[in-house]
Structure formats: C-alpha cells, structure tokens
Amino acid sequence: MSARIAELLRRQTTTLALVVVAGVAVLAIQSGGEFLAPISVTTFFEFLAIPIVIGLAQMATLAVGQMNLAVGSIGGFAACLAGVLAADLGLPGWLAGLAAVLVGLVAGVLNGVIVVLTQINGFVVTLATMTILAGAQYALVGTRTITSASWAGLQSLGDLRPLGIPLIFWFAVVLAVALSAAYRHLLPAREMLASGGNPLAATLSGISNSRALITAHGLSGLLCGIAALLVMVSLPGVNKSIGGDWLLASFAAPIIGGVSLTGGSVAVLGTVLAATIVRLVDSARAAFQLDPSWVNLVIGAVVLGTVALDRFRSRAPRAAAPTTTGPVPRRPVVEGAAS
C-alpha cells in the first residue's frame, strides 16, 4: 500500500493537482472567500476553457516532435473570418461557427502538407503561417470589433451554466476526455505517437511518418478552430487581437503537464491541470495587483525549468544503461484523462 502511495506521489499529475489545490486555497484566503463565490467560480471556468483547448492543440503537434507557432493566428483568423461571414454576409451564427472550425482544420492540414513536401521543420513552417494569418486577420477586420450581436443565437450558448459551471468549460472537458480515449485506442492516434517516439521504428513497422505529421497538424488546426468557436460563444466580439496571447499559454499547458518536446508522448490530464495553474497565476496577478508582465515571466520561467528537468531526466538513464549496438525504439507514452 505504501509503495502504491509513493508511486502516486511521484506522478507529475499528482504534483500538478496539489499545486492547483494550494493555489485555490491561497486565493480563497487572500480574497476572504470571495474567490469561491459563484460569480468568481463561473468567471474562472469560463476563461479556462480556451487555454485548455489551445494547450491540447499544441500537445497534438508536440506528440510527433513538432511545434505549432500558428496556434493563435489560426484561431484568431478563424474567429474573425466567422465574424465577417455572420456580420457582413448574414450567415447564421451556427454556420459561421462551423466555418471557423473548418478553417482551423484546413489551416492545420496545410501546415502538415507543407512540412511533408518541403521537409522543413514545423517550427519554421508554422512561424511563416503565423505571420501570414496574422496579416490576413488584420486585413479582414482592420481596427473594428465585430460584436456578437451578429451571431446572438450561438453566443447565447455561453450563458448556459450546467451545475453552475459554464457550458464551454464542460465542452473543453469532454473534448479532453475524447482525446485521451483516442490516443489510447484509435489507430491513427497511436501511429502519431509511434512516429513521434521513433520515426525509423515506425517506418519499419509500416507506419507512414508523413501521414502522421499531416494528421497531427490537422488535429492541432481543428482544435484551434474549436477554440475560435469558443471565442464566438464566450466573448462579446472579435477583432484583430484575438489569439494574440495564445502562444505562450499553448506551450505552457502541455510542457508543464508532462509532454516531451522530443515527441512520442501525450499528457491530457497533465495539460488540463497545467492550464488550470496558468489560469490561477493570472487570477493571482489580479488579486495581488501585479504587473501583467510578471505573469509571462513566471510562466516562461516554469516552462524553461520544466524543459530543463525533462532533458535531465531523459539523459540520466542513458548514462547508466549498457552500450547497445543499435537504437532502442521508444515506447509511446499516453497519460490519459483518467490516469
């Protein structure tokens, strides 16, 4: 029994869960209990949904050893395009929201195709995509803000509060559970992990690394499109600033959550918990009246420390391992929503 408890305490998700509990306790004490008031809880979860989804979007590309720097630009462009379709062309709100999701999917697939065709690392490809889509987003809306009155029916979903928690948060949780199940049981998802863990071994096993890369980028883009849909549901309007602050949060959630930068692993529960911690840090900034730049400083330092620790842990066993005559295939690692 004691060994099982010790193993549980060593898990990163356990540590993250304890940090979440401690953070909530500190903010509750600091606010005299106001942080746990219904309106505060509702606001907290409402603004947690999008960080969870964009964290999962980044996790999808990290799983194959890639990065998606265009997370914010894809989501921002998709949201603004949907807003223009609804406001200027009179498209129904639900159809404009569906268009945002499809735009995200197409942008992600194009990223993957370009990576495969050019053999250029996804870091460079998505950096270019980020710049292009940021310009396109500004070209669409300029300096104006398109209000949610143009998609009032869709936006009304943001007012729903099942069990006192915003519907968009429940949607993000369901999405996380579905992704966890997919990475555990669906063949395409397992192939992405195998390709990210050891491309050579995956090729020898009959897995197409090209298909895995395109699928991973497509999934990432799809999730960015879903994040754009949540923006339309939860915010009073869209403008050129949508998605501008997503990039750091998208990396922080999966990396702090336990996803390796070298690929071959996912940590859905860890990503959700880490996104919650990032949201708690932002809440602490407001509660203690700190400069907003301190939030980025703290999150950036934690991400850097996590990456350094991950590298240290990955190198330590190799130093003690016996010399082998060839590469040892890495086993895909899946940390699901229930682990």
mmCIF file of C-alpha atoms in Angstrom:
data_model
loop_
_atom_site.group_PDB
_atom_site.id
_atom_site.type_symbol
_atom_site.label_atom_id
_atom_site.label_comp_id
_atom_site.label_asym_id
_atom_site.label_seq_id
_atom_site.Cartn_x
_atom_site.Cartn_y
_atom_site.Cartn_z
ATOM 1 C CA MET A 1 0.000 0.000 0.000
ATOM 2 C CA SER A 2 2.810 2.410 0.931
ATOM 3 C CA ALA A 3 4.593 1.619 -2.338
ATOM 4 C CA ARG A 4 1.451 2.484 -4.288
ATOM 5 C CA ILE A 5 1.121 5.786 -2.432
ATOM 6 C CA ALA A 6 4.788 6.578 -3.129
ATOM 7 C CA GLU A 7 4.278 5.833 -6.823
ATOM 8 C CA LEU A 8 1.202 8.093 -6.887
ATOM 9 C CA LEU A 9 3.139 10.944 -5.293
ATOM 10 C CA ARG A 10 5.875 10.616 -7.923
ATOM 11 C CA ARG A 11 3.424 11.194 -10.762
ATOM 12 C CA GLN A 12 3.532 14.631 -12.298
ATOM 13 C CA THR A 13 -0.249 14.836 -12.438
ATOM 14 C CA THR A 14 -0.400 14.380 -8.664
ATOM 15 C CA THR A 15 2.042 17.239 -8.176
ATOM 16 C CA LEU A 16 0.057 19.447 -10.521
ATOM 17 C CA ALA A 17 -3.203 18.601 -8.749
ATOM 18 C CA LEU A 18 -1.645 19.539 -5.389
ATOM 19 C CA VAL A 19 -0.437 22.841 -6.874
ATOM 20 C CA VAL A 20 -3.973 23.555 -8.105
ATOM 21 C CA VAL A 21 -5.416 22.858 -4.637
ATOM 22 C CA ALA A 22 -2.765 25.041 -2.991
ATOM 23 C CA GLY A 23 -3.372 27.854 -5.483
ATOM 24 C CA VAL A 24 -7.120 27.788 -4.899
ATOM 25 C CA ALA A 25 -6.560 27.815 -1.128
ATOM 26 C CA VAL A 26 -4.195 30.810 -1.295
ATOM 27 C CA LEU A 27 -6.578 32.817 -3.491
ATOM 28 C CA ALA A 28 -9.561 31.894 -1.308
ATOM 29 C CA ILE A 29 -7.752 33.060 1.834
ATOM 30 C CA GLN A 30 -6.435 36.226 0.172
ATOM 31 C CA SER A 31 -9.914 37.195 -1.047
ATOM 32 C CA GLY A 32 -11.650 36.339 2.212
ATOM 33 C CA GLY A 33 -13.593 33.595 0.465
ATOM 34 C CA GLU A 34 -14.725 35.748 -2.457
ATOM 35 C CA PHE A 35 -12.692 33.654 -4.902
ATOM 36 C CA LEU A 36 -15.055 30.735 -4.181
ATOM 37 C CA ALA A 37 -18.199 32.826 -4.668
ATOM 38 C CA PRO A 38 -20.457 31.601 -7.507
ATOM 39 C CA ILE A 39 -19.743 34.553 -9.815
ATOM 40 C CA SER A 40 -15.966 34.184 -9.322
ATOM 41 C CA VAL A 41 -16.095 30.440 -9.947
ATOM 42 C CA THR A 42 -18.158 30.981 -13.095
ATOM 43 C CA THR A 43 -15.718 33.572 -14.433
ATOM 44 C CA PHE A 44 -12.719 31.384 -13.626
ATOM 45 C CA PHE A 45 -14.034 28.368 -15.516
ATOM 46 C CA GLU A 46 -15.309 30.480 -18.393
ATOM 47 C CA PHE A 47 -11.827 31.802 -19.089
ATOM 48 C CA LEU A 48 -10.226 28.381 -18.513
ATOM 49 C CA ALA A 49 -11.912 26.626 -21.448
ATOM 50 C CA ILE A 50 -9.865 28.233 -24.239
ATOM 51 C CA PRO A 51 -6.445 27.697 -22.527
ATOM 52 C CA ILE A 52 -7.326 24.003 -22.198
ATOM 53 C CA VAL A 53 -8.236 23.662 -25.874
ATOM 54 C CA ILE A 54 -5.190 25.539 -27.203
ATOM 55 C CA GLY A 55 -2.979 23.530 -24.858
ATOM 56 C CA LEU A 56 -4.388 20.340 -26.361
ATOM 57 C CA ALA A 57 -3.814 21.817 -29.839
ATOM 58 C CA GLN A 58 -0.126 22.318 -29.085
ATOM 59 C CA MET A 59 0.072 18.877 -27.483
ATOM 60 C CA ALA A 60 -1.075 17.293 -30.760
ATOM 61 C CA THR A 61 1.983 18.597 -32.619
ATOM 62 C CA LEU A 62 4.402 18.024 -29.740
ATOM 63 C CA ALA A 63 3.341 14.368 -29.795
ATOM 64 C CA VAL A 64 5.039 13.972 -33.194
ATOM 65 C CA GLY A 65 8.070 16.071 -32.259
ATOM 66 C CA GLN A 66 6.770 19.219 -33.979
ATOM 67 C CA MET A 67 5.613 22.661 -32.836
ATOM 68 C CA ASN A 68 2.725 24.844 -33.945
ATOM 69 C CA LEU A 69 3.621 28.519 -33.570
ATOM 70 C CA ALA A 70 0.482 29.449 -35.506
ATOM 71 C CA VAL A 71 -1.977 28.353 -32.798
ATOM 72 C CA GLY A 72 -3.056 31.919 -32.034
ATOM 73 C CA SER A 73 -3.058 33.075 -35.656
ATOM 74 C CA ILE A 74 -5.160 30.129 -36.826
ATOM 75 C CA GLY A 75 -7.688 30.656 -34.046
ATOM 76 C CA GLY A 76 -7.750 34.427 -34.442
ATOM 77 C CA PHE A 77 -8.138 34.318 -38.213
ATOM 78 C CA ALA A 78 -10.840 31.644 -37.999
ATOM 79 C CA ALA A 79 -12.814 33.636 -35.394
ATOM 80 C CA CYS A 80 -12.553 36.885 -37.377
ATOM 81 C CA LEU A 81 -13.483 35.200 -40.652
ATOM 82 C CA ALA A 82 -16.531 33.669 -38.986
ATOM 83 C CA GLY A 83 -17.434 37.092 -37.591
ATOM 84 C CA VAL A 84 -17.200 38.670 -41.057
ATOM 85 C CA LEU A 85 -19.325 35.880 -42.551
ATOM 86 C CA ALA A 86 -22.009 36.441 -39.919
ATOM 87 C CA ALA A 87 -21.936 40.251 -39.792
ATOM 88 C CA ASP A 88 -21.274 41.191 -43.410
ATOM 89 C CA LEU A 89 -22.729 38.260 -45.335
ATOM 90 C CA GLY A 90 -25.599 37.407 -42.999
ATOM 91 C CA LEU A 91 -24.542 33.792 -42.410
ATOM 92 C CA PRO A 92 -26.386 32.128 -39.485
ATOM 93 C CA GLY A 93 -24.341 32.012 -36.309
ATOM 94 C CA TRP A 94 -24.099 28.231 -36.166
ATOM 95 C CA LEU A 95 -22.920 28.092 -39.778
ATOM 96 C CA ALA A 96 -20.307 30.794 -39.162
ATOM 97 C CA GLY A 97 -19.085 28.827 -36.129
ATOM 98 C CA LEU A 98 -18.827 25.670 -38.219
ATOM 99 C CA ALA A 99 -16.854 27.663 -40.796
ATOM 100 C CA ALA A 100 -14.382 28.685 -38.061
ATOM 101 C CA VAL A 101 -13.802 25.038 -37.134
ATOM 102 C CA LEU A 102 -13.326 24.018 -40.774
ATOM 103 C CA VAL A 103 -10.913 26.900 -41.411
ATOM 104 C CA GLY A 104 -8.820 25.722 -38.476
ATOM 105 C CA LEU A 105 -8.785 22.174 -39.831
ATOM 106 C CA VAL A 106 -7.768 23.286 -43.330
ATOM 107 C CA ALA A 107 -5.017 25.553 -41.981
ATOM 108 C CA GLY A 108 -3.632 22.714 -39.865
ATOM 109 C CA VAL A 109 -3.678 20.215 -42.732
ATOM 110 C CA LEU A 110 -1.912 22.740 -44.983
ATOM 111 C CA ASN A 111 0.783 23.165 -42.348
ATOM 112 C CA GLY A 112 1.298 19.407 -42.267
ATOM 113 C CA VAL A 113 1.366 19.102 -46.059
ATOM 114 C CA ILE A 114 3.949 21.879 -46.357
ATOM 115 C CA VAL A 115 6.120 20.248 -43.681
ATOM 116 C CA VAL A 116 5.988 16.906 -45.518
ATOM 117 C CA LEU A 117 6.552 18.301 -49.006
ATOM 118 C CA THR A 118 9.371 20.681 -48.104
ATOM 119 C CA GLN A 119 10.907 18.625 -45.286
ATOM 120 C CA ILE A 120 11.238 21.893 -43.374
ATOM 121 C CA ASN A 121 10.717 21.686 -39.620
ATOM 122 C CA GLY A 122 7.253 22.618 -38.419
ATOM 123 C CA PHE A 123 8.754 25.388 -36.292
ATOM 124 C CA VAL A 124 9.731 27.317 -39.427
ATOM 125 C CA VAL A 125 6.602 26.443 -41.407
ATOM 126 C CA THR A 126 4.202 27.487 -38.661
ATOM 127 C CA LEU A 127 6.246 30.627 -37.991
ATOM 128 C CA ALA A 128 5.577 31.620 -41.603
ATOM 129 C CA THR A 129 1.914 30.604 -41.299
ATOM 130 C CA MET A 130 1.585 32.640 -38.120
ATOM 131 C CA THR A 131 2.841 35.759 -39.889
ATOM 132 C CA ILE A 132 0.633 35.232 -42.961
ATOM 133 C CA LEU A 133 -2.544 34.575 -40.989
ATOM 134 C CA ALA A 134 -1.888 37.474 -38.603
ATOM 135 C CA GLY A 135 -1.756 39.768 -41.632
ATOM 136 C CA ALA A 136 -4.868 38.174 -43.111
ATOM 137 C CA GLN A 137 -6.693 38.612 -39.810
ATOM 138 C CA TYR A 138 -5.912 42.329 -39.792
ATOM 139 C CA ALA A 139 -6.940 42.607 -43.438
ATOM 140 C CA LEU A 140 -10.317 41.060 -42.559
ATOM 141 C CA VAL A 141 -11.322 43.297 -39.664
ATOM 142 C CA GLY A 142 -8.839 46.169 -39.560
ATOM 143 C CA THR A 143 -9.334 48.139 -36.371
ATOM 144 C CA ARG A 144 -13.041 47.366 -35.937
ATOM 145 C CA THR A 145 -14.632 44.965 -33.472
ATOM 146 C CA ILE A 146 -17.435 42.751 -34.766
ATOM 147 C CA THR A 147 -19.919 42.324 -31.934
ATOM 148 C CA SER A 148 -21.577 39.046 -31.037
ATOM 149 C CA ALA A 149 -24.985 40.516 -31.914
ATOM 150 C CA SER A 150 -24.348 39.118 -35.395
ATOM 151 C CA TRP A 151 -24.387 35.554 -34.007
ATOM 152 C CA ALA A 152 -26.661 36.059 -30.995
ATOM 153 C CA GLY A 153 -28.109 32.553 -31.175
ATOM 154 C CA LEU A 154 -24.671 30.948 -30.986
ATOM 155 C CA GLN A 155 -23.461 33.392 -28.363
ATOM 156 C CA SER A 156 -26.420 32.566 -26.133
ATOM 157 C CA LEU A 157 -24.826 29.160 -25.513
ATOM 158 C CA GLY A 158 -22.223 30.974 -23.451
ATOM 159 C CA ASP A 159 -24.928 31.879 -20.941
ATOM 160 C CA LEU A 160 -25.741 28.244 -20.143
ATOM 161 C CA ARG A 161 -24.471 27.085 -16.736
ATOM 162 C CA PRO A 162 -24.975 23.328 -16.158
ATOM 163 C CA LEU A 163 -24.346 22.674 -12.437
ATOM 164 C CA GLY A 164 -23.307 26.307 -12.114
ATOM 165 C CA ILE A 165 -20.299 25.861 -14.441
ATOM 166 C CA PRO A 166 -20.184 27.473 -17.927
ATOM 167 C CA LEU A 167 -21.109 25.137 -20.764
ATOM 168 C CA ILE A 168 -17.914 25.937 -22.681
ATOM 169 C CA PHE A 169 -15.819 24.539 -19.820
ATOM 170 C CA TRP A 170 -17.797 21.289 -19.856
ATOM 171 C CA PHE A 171 -17.246 21.172 -23.598
ATOM 172 C CA ALA A 172 -13.467 21.532 -23.092
ATOM 173 C CA VAL A 173 -13.519 18.709 -20.524
ATOM 174 C CA VAL A 174 -15.481 16.404 -22.838
ATOM 175 C CA LEU A 175 -13.030 17.236 -25.614
ATOM 176 C CA ALA A 176 -10.091 16.345 -23.355
ATOM 177 C CA VAL A 177 -11.665 13.013 -22.378
ATOM 178 C CA ALA A 178 -12.355 12.215 -26.034
ATOM 179 C CA LEU A 179 -8.730 12.979 -26.964
ATOM 180 C CA SER A 180 -7.463 10.808 -24.128
ATOM 181 C CA ALA A 181 -9.583 7.898 -25.342
ATOM 182 C CA ALA A 182 -8.444 8.481 -28.932
ATOM 183 C CA TYR A 183 -4.753 8.394 -28.042
ATOM 184 C CA ARG A 184 -5.316 5.192 -26.088
ATOM 185 C CA HIS A 185 -7.477 3.278 -28.541
ATOM 186 C CA LEU A 186 -7.600 4.751 -32.071
ATOM 187 C CA LEU A 187 -5.053 3.503 -34.577
ATOM 188 C CA PRO A 188 -4.262 6.890 -36.247
ATOM 189 C CA ALA A 189 -3.569 8.440 -32.842
ATOM 190 C CA ARG A 190 -1.367 5.513 -31.808
ATOM 191 C CA GLU A 191 0.510 5.837 -35.093
ATOM 192 C CA MET A 192 1.173 9.516 -34.376
ATOM 193 C CA LEU A 193 2.709 8.584 -31.035
ATOM 194 C CA ALA A 194 4.781 5.820 -32.583
ATOM 195 C CA SER A 195 6.024 8.169 -35.308
ATOM 196 C CA GLY A 196 6.895 10.852 -32.781
ATOM 197 C CA GLY A 197 8.654 8.410 -30.469
ATOM 198 C CA ASN A 198 10.865 6.757 -33.104
ATOM 199 C CA PRO A 199 10.295 7.604 -36.786
ATOM 200 C CA LEU A 200 12.657 4.873 -38.005
ATOM 201 C CA ALA A 201 10.990 2.153 -35.963
ATOM 202 C CA ALA A 202 7.584 3.453 -37.087
ATOM 203 C CA THR A 203 8.623 3.230 -40.745
ATOM 204 C CA LEU A 204 9.896 -0.320 -40.267
ATOM 205 C CA SER A 205 6.532 -1.166 -38.714
ATOM 206 C CA GLY A 206 4.700 0.073 -41.812
ATOM 207 C CA ILE A 207 3.600 3.409 -40.364
ATOM 208 C CA SER A 208 3.693 6.453 -42.651
ATOM 209 C CA ASN A 209 5.511 9.268 -40.875
ATOM 210 C CA SER A 210 4.203 11.710 -43.477
ATOM 211 C CA ARG A 211 0.611 10.737 -42.758
ATOM 212 C CA ALA A 212 1.258 11.010 -39.016
ATOM 213 C CA LEU A 213 2.672 14.537 -39.405
ATOM 214 C CA ILE A 214 -0.247 15.727 -41.531
ATOM 215 C CA THR A 215 -2.749 14.148 -39.134
ATOM 216 C CA ALA A 216 -1.092 15.758 -36.107
ATOM 217 C CA HIS A 217 -1.025 19.225 -37.672
ATOM 218 C CA GLY A 218 -4.584 18.751 -38.903
ATOM 219 C CA LEU A 219 -5.739 17.811 -35.400
ATOM 220 C CA SER A 220 -3.920 20.824 -33.977
ATOM 221 C CA GLY A 221 -5.604 23.119 -36.506
ATOM 222 C CA LEU A 222 -9.002 21.558 -35.804
ATOM 223 C CA LEU A 223 -8.589 22.281 -32.096
ATOM 224 C CA CYS A 224 -7.575 25.868 -32.913
ATOM 225 C CA GLY A 225 -10.786 26.167 -34.931
ATOM 226 C CA ILE A 226 -12.766 24.832 -31.967
ATOM 227 C CA ALA A 227 -11.052 27.431 -29.763
ATOM 228 C CA ALA A 228 -12.212 30.078 -32.269
ATOM 229 C CA LEU A 229 -15.754 28.737 -31.916
ATOM 230 C CA LEU A 230 -15.489 29.038 -28.121
ATOM 231 C CA VAL A 231 -14.349 32.641 -28.588
ATOM 232 C CA MET A 232 -17.545 33.361 -30.515
ATOM 233 C CA VAL A 233 -19.617 31.670 -27.825
ATOM 234 C CA SER A 234 -17.991 33.340 -24.821
ATOM 235 C CA LEU A 235 -16.707 36.793 -25.848
ATOM 236 C CA PRO A 236 -18.741 39.888 -26.757
ATOM 237 C CA GLY A 237 -17.000 40.278 -30.111
ATOM 238 C CA VAL A 238 -13.948 39.524 -32.247
ATOM 239 C CA ASN A 239 -11.158 41.783 -33.504
ATOM 240 C CA LYS A 240 -7.508 41.697 -34.606
ATOM 241 C CA SER A 241 -6.283 40.953 -31.061
ATOM 242 C CA ILE A 242 -7.988 37.544 -30.822
ATOM 243 C CA GLY A 243 -5.331 34.828 -30.496
ATOM 244 C CA GLY A 244 -2.502 37.289 -29.917
ATOM 245 C CA ASP A 245 -1.789 35.995 -26.410
ATOM 246 C CA TRP A 246 -2.377 32.286 -27.026
ATOM 247 C CA LEU A 247 1.129 31.146 -27.958
ATOM 248 C CA LEU A 248 2.823 31.065 -24.536
ATOM 249 C CA ALA A 249 -0.228 29.509 -22.873
ATOM 250 C CA SER A 250 -0.446 26.851 -25.588
ATOM 251 C CA PHE A 251 3.122 25.727 -24.852
ATOM 252 C CA ALA A 252 2.926 26.135 -21.096
ATOM 253 C CA ALA A 253 -0.024 23.761 -20.597
ATOM 254 C CA PRO A 254 1.375 20.620 -22.319
ATOM 255 C CA ILE A 255 5.022 21.175 -21.356
ATOM 256 C CA ILE A 256 4.276 21.772 -17.668
ATOM 257 C CA GLY A 257 1.745 18.962 -17.940
ATOM 258 C CA GLY A 258 4.458 16.458 -18.847
ATOM 259 C CA VAL A 259 4.557 16.272 -22.658
ATOM 260 C CA SER A 260 8.061 15.724 -24.025
ATOM 261 C CA LEU A 261 9.429 18.091 -26.666
ATOM 262 C CA THR A 262 11.023 15.142 -28.439
ATOM 263 C CA GLY A 263 7.668 13.533 -29.268
ATOM 264 C CA GLY A 264 6.120 10.162 -28.594
ATOM 265 C CA SER A 265 4.042 11.139 -25.560
ATOM 266 C CA VAL A 266 0.868 12.950 -24.571
ATOM 267 C CA ALA A 267 -0.456 14.025 -21.170
ATOM 268 C CA VAL A 268 -4.083 15.057 -21.464
ATOM 269 C CA LEU A 269 -4.828 15.285 -17.748
ATOM 270 C CA GLY A 270 -1.495 16.993 -17.126
ATOM 271 C CA THR A 271 -2.265 19.546 -19.839
ATOM 272 C CA VAL A 272 -5.663 20.325 -18.316
ATOM 273 C CA LEU A 273 -4.166 20.718 -14.836
ATOM 274 C CA ALA A 274 -1.308 22.873 -16.113
ATOM 275 C CA ALA A 275 -3.770 25.114 -17.972
ATOM 276 C CA THR A 276 -5.628 25.491 -14.672
ATOM 277 C CA ILE A 277 -2.400 26.517 -12.944
ATOM 278 C CA VAL A 278 -1.709 29.116 -15.627
ATOM 279 C CA ARG A 279 -5.220 30.476 -15.091
ATOM 280 C CA LEU A 280 -4.617 30.564 -11.311
ATOM 281 C CA VAL A 281 -1.411 32.543 -11.875
ATOM 282 C CA ASP A 282 -3.387 35.053 -13.910
ATOM 283 C CA SER A 283 -6.016 35.255 -11.159
ATOM 284 C CA ALA A 284 -3.265 35.787 -8.579
ATOM 285 C CA ARG A 285 -1.891 38.653 -10.664
ATOM 286 C CA ALA A 286 -5.241 40.412 -10.477
ATOM 287 C CA ALA A 287 -5.725 39.588 -6.793
ATOM 288 C CA PHE A 288 -2.287 40.878 -5.740
ATOM 289 C CA GLN A 289 -2.356 43.730 -8.305
ATOM 290 C CA LEU A 290 0.845 42.650 -10.041
ATOM 291 C CA ASP A 291 2.056 43.937 -13.385
ATOM 292 C CA PRO A 292 0.789 41.681 -16.235
ATOM 293 C CA SER A 293 4.373 41.127 -17.404
ATOM 294 C CA TRP A 294 5.019 39.184 -14.202
ATOM 295 C CA VAL A 295 2.594 36.503 -15.363
ATOM 296 C CA ASN A 296 4.583 35.881 -18.549
ATOM 297 C CA LEU A 297 7.818 35.961 -16.537
ATOM 298 C CA VAL A 298 6.603 33.328 -14.087
ATOM 299 C CA ILE A 299 5.050 31.091 -16.740
ATOM 300 C CA GLY A 300 8.101 31.380 -19.004
ATOM 301 C CA ALA A 301 10.442 30.513 -16.140
ATOM 302 C CA VAL A 302 8.342 27.486 -15.194
ATOM 303 C CA VAL A 303 8.261 26.279 -18.814
ATOM 304 C CA LEU A 304 12.044 26.678 -19.111
ATOM 305 C CA GLY A 305 12.606 24.850 -15.834
ATOM 306 C CA THR A 306 10.270 22.048 -16.861
ATOM 307 C CA VAL A 307 12.064 21.594 -20.194
ATOM 308 C CA ALA A 308 15.461 21.544 -18.461
ATOM 309 C CA LEU A 309 14.224 18.970 -15.933
ATOM 310 C CA ASP A 310 12.774 16.826 -18.723
ATOM 311 C CA ARG A 311 16.111 16.857 -20.550
ATOM 312 C CA PHE A 312 17.944 15.941 -17.356
ATOM 313 C CA ARG A 313 15.606 13.040 -16.663
ATOM 314 C CA SER A 314 15.823 11.750 -20.242
ATOM 315 C CA ARG A 315 19.632 11.765 -20.202
ATOM 316 C CA ALA A 316 20.161 10.311 -16.732
ATOM 317 C CA PRO A 317 19.052 6.710 -17.528
ATOM 318 C CA ARG A 318 21.134 6.655 -20.702
ATOM 319 C CA ALA A 319 24.323 7.294 -18.793
ATOM 320 C CA ALA A 320 23.767 4.201 -16.675
ATOM 321 C CA ALA A 321 22.427 1.995 -19.448
ATOM 322 C CA PRO A 322 24.684 -0.621 -21.088
ATOM 323 C CA THR A 323 26.023 0.084 -24.554
ATOM 324 C CA THR A 324 23.833 -1.263 -27.355
ATOM 325 C CA THR A 325 24.554 -1.994 -30.989
ATOM 326 C CA GLY A 326 21.626 -0.015 -32.338
ATOM 327 C CA PRO A 327 18.832 2.386 -31.451
ATOM 328 C CA VAL A 328 16.289 1.261 -28.898
ATOM 329 C CA PRO A 329 12.733 2.051 -30.060
ATOM 330 C CA ARG A 330 10.910 4.384 -27.727
ATOM 331 C CA ARG A 331 7.548 3.255 -26.465
ATOM 332 C CA PRO A 332 4.695 5.711 -26.939
ATOM 333 C CA VAL A 333 3.566 7.205 -23.655
ATOM 334 C CA VAL A 334 -0.068 8.085 -23.078
ATOM 335 C CA GLU A 335 -1.215 9.794 -19.928
ATOM 336 C CA GLY A 336 -4.960 9.958 -20.229
ATOM 337 C CA ALA A 337 -7.643 11.966 -18.565
ATOM 338 C CA ALA A 338 -8.170 9.220 -16.034
ATOM 339 C CA SER A 339 -4.581 8.351 -15.209
#
